[in-house]
PDB file of C-alpha atoms and ligand atoms in Angstrom:
ATOM      1  CA  MET A   4      16.932  -0.784  11.790  1.00 81.00           C
ATOM      2  CA  SER A   5      15.201   0.525  15.144  1.00 91.00           C
ATOM      3  CA  TYR A   6      11.714   0.289  15.439  1.00 96.00           C
ATOM      4  CA  LEU A   7      10.535   4.487  15.806  1.00 97.00           C
ATOM      5  CA  VAL A   8       8.075   5.495  18.738  1.00 98.00           C
ATOM      6  CA  ALA A   9       6.801   9.219  17.712  1.00 98.00           C
ATOM      7  CA  ALA A  10       4.588  10.949  19.918  1.00 98.00           C
ATOM      8  CA  ASN A  11       3.230  14.159  18.553  1.00 98.00           C
ATOM      9  CA  TRP A  12       1.371  16.053  21.279  1.00 98.00           C
ATOM     10  CA  LYS A  13       0.220  18.660  19.020  1.00 98.00           C
ATOM     11  CA  MET A  14      -1.202  22.139  20.228  1.00 98.00           C
ATOM     12  CA  ASN A  15      -1.022  20.418  24.208  1.00 98.00           C
ATOM     13  CA  LYS A  16       0.709  20.915  27.183  1.00 98.00           C
ATOM     14  CA  THR A  17       2.395  24.045  28.685  1.00 98.00           C
ATOM     15  CA  VAL A  18       5.884  23.834  29.552  1.00 98.00           C
ATOM     16  CA  GLY A  19       5.597  22.708  33.592  1.00 98.00           C
ATOM     17  CA  GLU A  20       3.081  19.874  32.190  1.00 98.00           C
ATOM     18  CA  THR A  21       6.095  19.028  29.813  1.00 98.00           C
ATOM     19  CA  LEU A  22       8.194  18.534  32.398  1.00 98.00           C
ATOM     20  CA  GLU A  23       5.656  16.760  34.523  1.00 98.00           C
ATOM     21  CA  TYR A  24       5.408  14.139  31.917  1.00 98.00           C
ATOM     22  CA  LEU A  25       9.375  13.509  31.368  1.00 97.00           C
ATOM     23  CA  ASP A  26       9.752  13.219  35.386  1.00 95.00           C
ATOM     24  CA  LEU A  27       6.919  10.553  35.274  1.00 95.00           C
ATOM     25  CA  PHE A  28       8.169   9.079  31.966  1.00 96.00           C
ATOM     26  CA  LEU A  29      12.138   8.843  31.464  1.00 94.00           C
ATOM     27  CA  PRO A  30      12.428   6.452  34.762  1.00 90.00           C
ATOM     28  CA  SER A  31       9.572   4.655  32.826  1.00 89.00           C
ATOM     29  CA  VAL A  32      11.935   4.082  30.512  1.00 89.00           C
ATOM     30  CA  LYS A  33      14.980   3.774  31.613  1.00 83.00           C
ATOM     31  CA  GLU A  34      15.408  -0.310  31.088  1.00 76.00           C
ATOM     32  CA  LEU A  35      13.613  -0.122  27.812  1.00 78.00           C
ATOM     33  CA  THR A  36      16.121  -1.047  24.176  1.00 75.00           C
ATOM     34  CA  LYS A  37      15.447  -1.944  20.646  1.00 82.00           C
ATOM     35  CA  VAL A  38      13.079   0.961  20.149  1.00 93.00           C
ATOM     36  CA  GLU A  39      14.048   4.588  19.390  1.00 95.00           C
ATOM     37  CA  ILE A  40      11.546   6.763  21.319  1.00 97.00           C
ATOM     38  CA  MET A  41      10.587  11.084  19.752  1.00 98.00           C
ATOM     39  CA  ILE A  42       8.283  13.318  21.626  1.00 98.00           C
ATOM     40  CA  ALA A  43       7.564  15.889  19.917  1.00 98.00           C
ATOM     41  CA  PRO A  44       6.095  18.713  22.622  1.00 98.00           C
ATOM     42  CA  PRO A  45       4.888  22.514  21.142  1.00 98.00           C
ATOM     43  CA  PHE A  46       7.927  25.079  20.191  1.00 98.00           C
ATOM     44  CA  THR A  47       6.931  26.718  23.571  1.00 98.00           C
ATOM     45  CA  ALA A  48       7.971  23.629  25.670  1.00 98.00           C
ATOM     46  CA  LEU A  49      10.557  22.646  22.842  1.00 98.00           C
ATOM     47  CA  SER A  50      13.827  24.667  25.168  1.00 98.00           C
ATOM     48  CA  SER A  51      12.720  23.244  28.763  1.00 98.00           C
ATOM     49  CA  ALA A  52      12.000  19.293  26.883  1.00 98.00           C
ATOM     50  CA  SER A  53      15.561  19.258  25.353  1.00 98.00           C
ATOM     51  CA  ILE A  54      17.318  20.915  28.440  1.00 97.00           C
ATOM     52  CA  ARG A  55      15.953  17.461  30.468  1.00 96.00           C
ATOM     53  CA  LEU A  56      15.931  14.992  28.072  1.00 95.00           C
ATOM     54  CA  ASP A  57      20.002  16.234  27.647  1.00 94.00           C
ATOM     55  CA  ALA A  58      20.277  15.511  31.628  1.00 93.00           C
ATOM     56  CA  ALA A  59      18.870  12.435  30.903  1.00 90.00           C
ATOM     57  CA  ARG A  60      21.296  11.158  28.374  1.00 85.00           C
ATOM     58  CA  LYS A  61      23.835  12.428  30.678  1.00 85.00           C
ATOM     59  CA  GLU A  62      22.737  10.131  34.025  1.00 81.00           C
ATOM     60  CA  GLY A  63      22.477   7.157  31.622  1.00 73.00           C
ATOM     61  CA  GLU A  64      18.990   6.940  31.660  1.00 73.00           C
ATOM     62  CA  TYR A  65      17.422   6.505  28.555  1.00 74.00           C
ATOM     63  CA  ASN A  66      17.953   8.749  25.038  1.00 78.00           C
ATOM     64  CA  VAL A  67      14.606  10.174  24.377  1.00 94.00           C
ATOM     65  CA  LYS A  68      14.848  12.025  20.724  1.00 97.00           C
ATOM     66  CA  LEU A  69      13.177  15.239  20.993  1.00 98.00           C
ATOM     67  CA  GLY A  70      11.237  16.460  18.008  1.00 98.00           C
ATOM     68  CA  ALA A  71       9.261  19.330  16.471  1.00 98.00           C
ATOM     69  CA  GLN A  72       5.620  19.238  15.170  1.00 98.00           C
ATOM     70  CA  ASN A  73       6.520  21.672  11.962  1.00 98.00           C
ATOM     71  CA  MET A  74       9.262  23.667  10.815  1.00 98.00           C
ATOM     72  CA  PHE A  75       9.991  27.093   8.395  1.00 98.00           C
ATOM     73  CA  TYR A  76      12.599  25.942   5.140  1.00 98.00           C
ATOM     74  CA  GLU A  77      14.207  29.230   5.200  1.00 98.00           C
ATOM     75  CA  GLU A  78      16.774  30.060   8.112  1.00 98.00           C
ATOM     76  CA  LYS A  79      15.847  33.770   9.098  1.00 98.00           C
ATOM     77  CA  GLY A  80      13.339  36.584   7.714  1.00 98.00           C
ATOM     78  CA  ALA A  81      10.461  38.082   7.164  1.00 98.00           C
ATOM     79  CA  PHE A  82       7.747  35.208   8.391  1.00 98.00           C
ATOM     80  CA  THR A  83       6.305  35.955  11.239  1.00 98.00           C
ATOM     81  CA  GLY A  84       5.207  33.527  13.368  1.00 97.00           C
ATOM     82  CA  GLU A  85       7.353  31.021  12.010  1.00 98.00           C
ATOM     83  CA  ILE A  86       9.915  28.595  13.223  1.00 98.00           C
ATOM     84  CA  SER A  87      13.731  27.995  11.295  1.00 98.00           C
ATOM     85  CA  PRO A  88      15.886  25.158  11.232  1.00 98.00           C
ATOM     86  CA  LEU A  89      18.618  26.771  12.553  1.00 98.00           C
ATOM     87  CA  MET A  90      16.347  27.724  15.553  1.00 98.00           C
ATOM     88  CA  LEU A  91      15.807  23.770  15.630  1.00 98.00           C
ATOM     89  CA  SER A  92      18.990  23.189  15.301  1.00 98.00           C
ATOM     90  CA  GLU A  93      20.663  25.300  18.036  1.00 98.00           C
ATOM     91  CA  LEU A  94      17.517  23.370  20.748  1.00 98.00           C
ATOM     92  CA  GLU A  95      19.115  19.629  19.802  1.00 97.00           C
ATOM     93  CA  VAL A  96      16.217  18.758  17.130  1.00 98.00           C
ATOM     94  CA  ASP A  97      15.927  15.442  16.521  1.00 98.00           C
ATOM     95  CA  TYR A  98      13.400  14.355  13.917  1.00 98.00           C
ATOM     96  CA  VAL A  99      10.632  17.079  12.652  1.00 98.00           C
ATOM     97  CA  ILE A 100       7.363  16.246  11.340  1.00 98.00           C
ATOM     98  CA  ILE A 101       6.363  17.808   8.376  1.00 98.00           C
ATOM     99  CA  GLY A 102       3.394  17.766   5.773  1.00 98.00           C
ATOM    100  CA  HIS A 103       0.852  16.445   9.035  1.00 98.00           C
ATOM    101  CA  SER A 104      -2.423  16.267   8.042  1.00 97.00           C
ATOM    102  CA  GLU A 105      -3.769  19.191  10.475  1.00 97.00           C
ATOM    103  CA  ARG A 106      -0.706  20.887   8.424  1.00 98.00           C
ATOM    104  CA  ARG A 107      -2.296  20.073   4.767  1.00 97.00           C
ATOM    105  CA  HIS A 108      -6.184  20.526   6.132  1.00 96.00           C
ATOM    106  CA  LYS A 109      -6.035  23.163   8.177  1.00 96.00           C
ATOM    107  CA  PHE A 110      -3.439  25.254   7.406  1.00 97.00           C
ATOM    108  CA  GLY A 111      -3.691  24.869   3.357  1.00 97.00           C
ATOM    109  CA  GLU A 112      -0.254  23.410   3.227  1.00 98.00           C
ATOM    110  CA  LYS A 113       0.758  22.400  -0.616  1.00 98.00           C
ATOM    111  CA  ASP A 114       2.931  19.198  -1.814  1.00 98.00           C
ATOM    112  CA  SER A 115       5.492  21.884  -3.534  1.00 98.00           C
ATOM    113  CA  LEU A 116       5.626  24.143   0.407  1.00 98.00           C
ATOM    114  CA  ILE A 117       6.106  20.714   2.156  1.00 98.00           C
ATOM    115  CA  ASN A 118       8.705  19.776   0.008  1.00 98.00           C
ATOM    116  CA  LYS A 119      10.599  22.623   1.026  1.00 98.00           C
ATOM    117  CA  LYS A 120      10.289  22.012   3.939  1.00 98.00           C
ATOM    118  CA  VAL A 121      12.023  18.540   3.653  1.00 98.00           C
ATOM    119  CA  ILE A 122      14.497  19.290   1.770  1.00 98.00           C
ATOM    120  CA  SER A 123      15.502  22.121   4.000  1.00 98.00           C
ATOM    121  CA  ALA A 124      15.575  19.874   7.184  1.00 98.00           C
ATOM    122  CA  VAL A 125      18.268  17.057   5.535  1.00 98.00           C
ATOM    123  CA  GLU A 126      20.434  19.838   4.831  1.00 98.00           C
ATOM    124  CA  HIS A 127      20.315  21.154   8.128  1.00 98.00           C
ATOM    125  CA  GLY A 128      20.909  17.409   9.505  1.00 98.00           C
ATOM    126  CA  ILE A 129      17.148  17.372  10.948  1.00 98.00           C
ATOM    127  CA  ARG A 130      15.355  14.125  10.731  1.00 98.00           C
ATOM    128  CA  PRO A 131      12.015  14.635   8.585  1.00 98.00           C
ATOM    129  CA  ILE A 132       8.832  12.576   9.078  1.00 98.00           C
ATOM    130  CA  LEU A 133       6.553  12.972   6.109  1.00 98.00           C
ATOM    131  CA  CYS A 134       3.612  12.666   6.638  1.00 98.00           C
ATOM    132  CA  VAL A 135       1.039  11.387   3.877  1.00 98.00           C
ATOM    133  CA  GLY A 136      -2.306   9.787   3.699  1.00 98.00           C
ATOM    134  CA  GLU A 137      -5.832  10.255   1.960  1.00 98.00           C
ATOM    135  CA  THR A 138      -9.047  11.454   3.020  1.00 96.00           C
ATOM    136  CA  LEU A 139     -12.262   9.157   3.837  1.00 96.00           C
ATOM    137  CA  GLU A 140     -13.611  10.277   0.983  1.00 96.00           C
ATOM    138  CA  GLU A 141      -9.872   9.413  -1.414  1.00 97.00           C
ATOM    139  CA  ARG A 142     -10.040   5.847  -0.302  1.00 96.00           C
ATOM    140  CA  GLU A 143     -13.984   5.399  -1.206  1.00 96.00           C
ATOM    141  CA  GLN A 144     -12.640   6.800  -4.295  1.00 97.00           C
ATOM    142  CA  GLY A 145     -10.735   3.972  -4.966  1.00 97.00           C
ATOM    143  CA  LYS A 146      -7.884   6.984  -4.679  1.00 98.00           C
ATOM    144  CA  THR A 147      -5.671   5.866  -2.105  1.00 98.00           C
ATOM    145  CA  LEU A 148      -2.959   4.475  -3.157  1.00 98.00           C
ATOM    146  CA  SER A 149      -3.046   7.525  -6.414  1.00 98.00           C
ATOM    147  CA  VAL A 150      -2.468  10.144  -3.173  1.00 98.00           C
ATOM    148  CA  VAL A 151      -0.725   8.356  -1.607  1.00 98.00           C
ATOM    149  CA  GLU A 152       1.832   8.220  -4.511  1.00 98.00           C
ATOM    150  CA  ARG A 153       1.203  12.364  -5.365  1.00 98.00           C
ATOM    151  CA  GLN A 154       2.487  13.530  -1.834  1.00 98.00           C
ATOM    152  CA  ILE A 155       5.419  11.452  -1.778  1.00 98.00           C
ATOM    153  CA  ARG A 156       6.572  11.143  -4.955  1.00 98.00           C
ATOM    154  CA  SER A 157       6.538  15.375  -4.313  1.00 98.00           C
ATOM    155  CA  GLY A 158       7.261  15.555  -1.197  1.00 98.00           C
ATOM    156  CA  LEU A 159      10.458  13.214  -1.816  1.00 98.00           C
ATOM    157  CA  SER A 160      11.392  15.446  -5.056  1.00 98.00           C
ATOM    158  CA  GLY A 161      15.231  16.395  -5.129  1.00 97.00           C
ATOM    159  CA  VAL A 162      16.242  14.304  -2.386  1.00 97.00           C
ATOM    160  CA  GLU A 163      15.547  11.052  -3.415  1.00 95.00           C
ATOM    161  CA  ARG A 164      19.148  10.118  -2.869  1.00 92.00           C
ATOM    162  CA  ASP A 165      19.020  11.761   1.030  1.00 95.00           C
ATOM    163  CA  MET A 166      16.606   8.760   2.297  1.00 95.00           C
ATOM    164  CA  ILE A 167      18.331   7.074   4.898  1.00 94.00           C
ATOM    165  CA  TYR A 168      17.602  10.700   6.265  1.00 97.00           C
ATOM    166  CA  ILE A 169      14.165  10.042   6.215  1.00 98.00           C
ATOM    167  CA  ASP A 170      11.235   8.701   7.497  1.00 98.00           C
ATOM    168  CA  ILE A 171       7.934   8.504   6.425  1.00 98.00           C
ATOM    169  CA  ALA A 172       4.615   8.241   7.805  1.00 98.00           C
ATOM    170  CA  TYR A 173       1.043   6.806   6.437  1.00 98.00           C
ATOM    171  CA  GLU A 174      -1.563   8.725   8.706  1.00 98.00           C
ATOM    172  CA  PRO A 175      -5.077   7.907   6.940  1.00 97.00           C
ATOM    173  CA  VAL A 176      -6.838  11.413   7.894  1.00 96.00           C
ATOM    174  CA  TRP A 177     -10.240   9.325   8.486  1.00 96.00           C
ATOM    175  CA  ALA A 178      -7.753   7.452  11.253  1.00 95.00           C
ATOM    176  CA  ILE A 179      -6.569  10.662  13.246  1.00 95.00           C
ATOM    177  CA  GLY A 180      -7.914  11.798  16.560  1.00 90.00           C
ATOM    178  CA  THR A 181     -10.822   9.504  15.959  1.00 93.00           C
ATOM    179  CA  GLY A 182     -10.363   6.264  17.517  1.00 91.00           C
ATOM    180  CA  VAL A 183     -10.842   4.550  14.388  1.00 90.00           C
ATOM    181  CA  ASN A 184      -7.420   2.892  13.102  1.00 90.00           C
ATOM    182  CA  ALA A 185      -6.455   1.050   9.884  1.00 92.00           C
ATOM    183  CA  THR A 186      -7.391  -2.397   9.786  1.00 96.00           C
ATOM    184  CA  PRO A 187      -3.775  -3.946  10.215  1.00 96.00           C
ATOM    185  CA  GLU A 188      -4.585  -5.617   6.278  1.00 96.00           C
ATOM    186  CA  GLN A 189      -5.450  -1.872   5.105  1.00 97.00           C
ATOM    187  CA  ALA A 190      -1.997  -0.208   6.614  1.00 97.00           C
ATOM    188  CA  GLN A 191      -0.251  -2.898   5.040  1.00 97.00           C
ATOM    189  CA  GLU A 192      -1.469  -2.588   2.089  1.00 97.00           C
ATOM    190  CA  VAL A 193       0.050   1.332   1.555  1.00 98.00           C
ATOM    191  CA  HIS A 194       2.803   0.306   3.690  1.00 98.00           C
ATOM    192  CA  ARG A 195       3.805  -2.026   1.183  1.00 97.00           C
ATOM    193  CA  PHE A 196       3.101   0.211  -1.313  1.00 98.00           C
ATOM    194  CA  ILE A 197       4.757   2.692  -0.268  1.00 98.00           C
ATOM    195  CA  ARG A 198       8.031   0.478   0.568  1.00 97.00           C
ATOM    196  CA  SER A 199       8.480  -0.443  -3.045  1.00 97.00           C
ATOM    197  CA  LEU A 200       7.965   3.224  -4.354  1.00 97.00           C
ATOM    198  CA  ILE A 201      10.591   4.758  -2.093  1.00 97.00           C
ATOM    199  CA  ASN A 202      12.771   1.700  -3.419  1.00 96.00           C
ATOM    200  CA  GLU A 203      12.292   2.703  -7.121  1.00 96.00           C
ATOM    201  CA  ILE A 204      13.307   6.425  -6.185  1.00 96.00           C
ATOM    202  CA  SER A 205      16.006   5.884  -4.268  1.00 96.00           C
ATOM    203  CA  LYS A 206      17.521   3.610  -6.420  1.00 95.00           C
ATOM    204  CA  GLY A 207      17.669   1.189  -3.659  1.00 93.00           C
ATOM    205  CA  ASN A 208      19.204   3.665  -1.079  1.00 91.00           C
ATOM    206  CA  ASP A 209      15.734   3.860   1.880  1.00 90.00           C
ATOM    207  CA  SER A 210      17.353   0.641   4.034  1.00 89.00           C
ATOM    208  CA  LYS A 211      17.166   3.170   6.568  1.00 92.00           C
ATOM    209  CA  THR A 212      14.015   4.870   5.671  1.00 96.00           C
ATOM    210  CA  ARG A 213      11.422   3.865   8.442  1.00 98.00           C
ATOM    211  CA  ILE A 214       7.542   3.775   7.445  1.00 98.00           C
ATOM    212  CA  LEU A 215       5.478   4.131  10.806  1.00 98.00           C
ATOM    213  CA  TYR A 216       1.443   3.754  10.576  1.00 98.00           C
ATOM    214  CA  GLY A 217      -0.278   7.084  12.572  1.00 98.00           C
ATOM    215  CA  GLY A 218      -4.072   7.390  13.166  1.00 96.00           C
ATOM    216  CA  SER A 219      -5.658   6.591  16.719  1.00 95.00           C
ATOM    217  CA  VAL A 220      -2.531   4.091  17.657  1.00 97.00           C
ATOM    218  CA  ASN A 221      -3.255   3.082  21.279  1.00 97.00           C
ATOM    219  CA  GLU A 222      -2.091   0.400  23.759  1.00 97.00           C
ATOM    220  CA  LYS A 223      -4.702  -1.951  22.312  1.00 97.00           C
ATOM    221  CA  ASN A 224      -4.507  -2.379  19.089  1.00 97.00           C
ATOM    222  CA  ALA A 225      -0.471  -1.477  18.642  1.00 97.00           C
ATOM    223  CA  ARG A 226       0.757  -5.206  18.874  1.00 97.00           C
ATOM    224  CA  GLU A 227      -1.573  -6.318  16.068  1.00 96.00           C
ATOM    225  CA  LEU A 228      -0.782  -3.157  13.950  1.00 97.00           C
ATOM    226  CA  ILE A 229       3.037  -3.641  14.787  1.00 97.00           C
ATOM    227  CA  LYS A 230       3.455  -7.254  13.337  1.00 96.00           C
ATOM    228  CA  GLU A 231       2.760  -6.201  10.001  1.00 95.00           C
ATOM    229  CA  LYS A 232       6.338  -6.667   7.916  1.00 91.00           C
ATOM    230  CA  ASN A 233       6.447  -3.032   6.043  1.00 95.00           C
ATOM    231  CA  ILE A 234       5.141  -1.413   9.549  1.00 97.00           C
ATOM    232  CA  ASP A 235       8.486   0.355  11.244  1.00 97.00           C
ATOM    233  CA  GLY A 236       7.078   2.252  14.162  1.00 98.00           C
ATOM    234  CA  PHE A 237       4.085   4.718  14.342  1.00 98.00           C
ATOM    235  CA  LEU A 238       3.262   8.258  14.617  1.00 98.00           C
ATOM    236  CA  VAL A 239       1.135   9.018  18.366  1.00 98.00           C
ATOM    237  CA  GLY A 240      -1.114  11.704  18.875  1.00 98.00           C
ATOM    238  CA  THR A 241      -3.842  11.268  21.505  1.00 97.00           C
ATOM    239  CA  ALA A 242      -2.999   8.554  22.878  1.00 98.00           C
ATOM    240  CA  SER A 243       0.918   9.758  23.860  1.00 98.00           C
ATOM    241  CA  LEU A 244      -0.546  12.746  26.270  1.00 98.00           C
ATOM    242  CA  ASP A 245      -0.543  10.315  28.793  1.00 98.00           C
ATOM    243  CA  PRO A 246       3.294   8.855  29.599  1.00 97.00           C
ATOM    244  CA  GLU A 247       1.803   5.530  30.977  1.00 97.00           C
ATOM    245  CA  ARG A 248      -0.423   4.794  28.161  1.00 98.00           C
ATOM    246  CA  PHE A 249       2.362   6.298  25.702  1.00 98.00           C
ATOM    247  CA  TYR A 250       4.672   3.134  27.218  1.00 96.00           C
ATOM    248  CA  ARG A 251       2.309   1.028  26.838  1.00 97.00           C
ATOM    249  CA  ILE A 252       2.397   1.287  23.143  1.00 97.00           C
ATOM    250  CA  ILE A 253       6.246   1.199  23.285  1.00 96.00           C
ATOM    251  CA  THR A 254       6.774  -2.003  25.394  1.00 95.00           C
ATOM    252  CA  GLU A 255       4.085  -3.510  22.951  1.00 95.00           C
ATOM    253  CA  VAL A 256       6.454  -2.663  19.860  1.00 95.00           C
ATOM    254  CA  MET A 257       9.268  -4.179  22.196  1.00 91.00           C
ATOM    255  CA  GLU A 258       7.248  -7.394  22.373  1.00 86.00           C
ATOM    256  CA  VAL A 259       7.485  -8.126  18.573  1.00 84.00           C
TER     257      VAL A 259
HETATM  258  C1  PEP B 318      -0.542  12.189  14.501  1.00 95.64           C
HETATM  259  O1  PEP B 318      -1.460  13.526  15.005  1.00 95.64           O
HETATM  260  O2  PEP B 318       0.116  12.189  14.038  1.00 95.64           O
HETATM  261  C2  PEP B 318      -2.089  10.899  15.264  1.00 95.64           C
HETATM  262  C3  PEP B 318      -2.134  10.198  14.847  1.00 95.64           C
HETATM  263  O3  PEP B 318      -2.756  11.312  16.312  1.00 95.64           O
HETATM  264  P1  PEP B 318      -3.961  10.161  16.687  1.00 95.64           P
HETATM  265  O4  PEP B 318      -3.181   9.286  17.555  1.00 95.64           O
HETATM  266  O5  PEP B 318      -4.715  11.099  17.962  1.00 95.64           O
HETATM  267  O6  PEP B 318      -5.041   9.849  15.951  1.00 95.64           O
END
């Protein structure tokens, strides 16, 4: 399984800024191997990014994958403001981030909704990255592993046998966008736990499932984190907004 380094741009970058970024970024990763790269721009830039990435692929440039930051589970209907899996498939979106902590905590997404989205993504051939992670308060109360276990068991309910099509991102809420990353030891403890949990629920069918770490990853801390055995890549927010910083994170991962 290759490492996955994924960019979550959140609500940043217009179409013009997306194309500018890709024009700088794609040539820089031309020669890279070993690492799978994914970029998740906002919905409005998906179409343009998809066309640009497709052209790069045809020119023999690096195969950078496209991701969406969210998705509704129904194919169509009266769901104002939502985006369906069919709409993402049409744009050749490869990945979808599901259950990001900002969706859970700022938009009130619950485990049951997140589960429906994961199931729908798998059914439509879009690889979900299921995000899990505890708040600072939960960590201080010693609830980290139980929170993560609940989020994983319910997020994956019904797709336990489909783990080869799913990735997980451990993103402690207190580390997202704060500049404070989990230490390699803190991350390792949870990643090891997640690996054993998905191994148990999938009955060993999890060999292709990557467990990404997310939370203030940058070009300075990437190397010490990626050295940890159960860290299979990163989901990067802030540092991925700058093509040069994102590139440097990727090269740190390649060195391992
Ligand atoms: C994220 O948005 O998934 C994230 C990890 O953000 P940041 O890298 O800014 O902490």
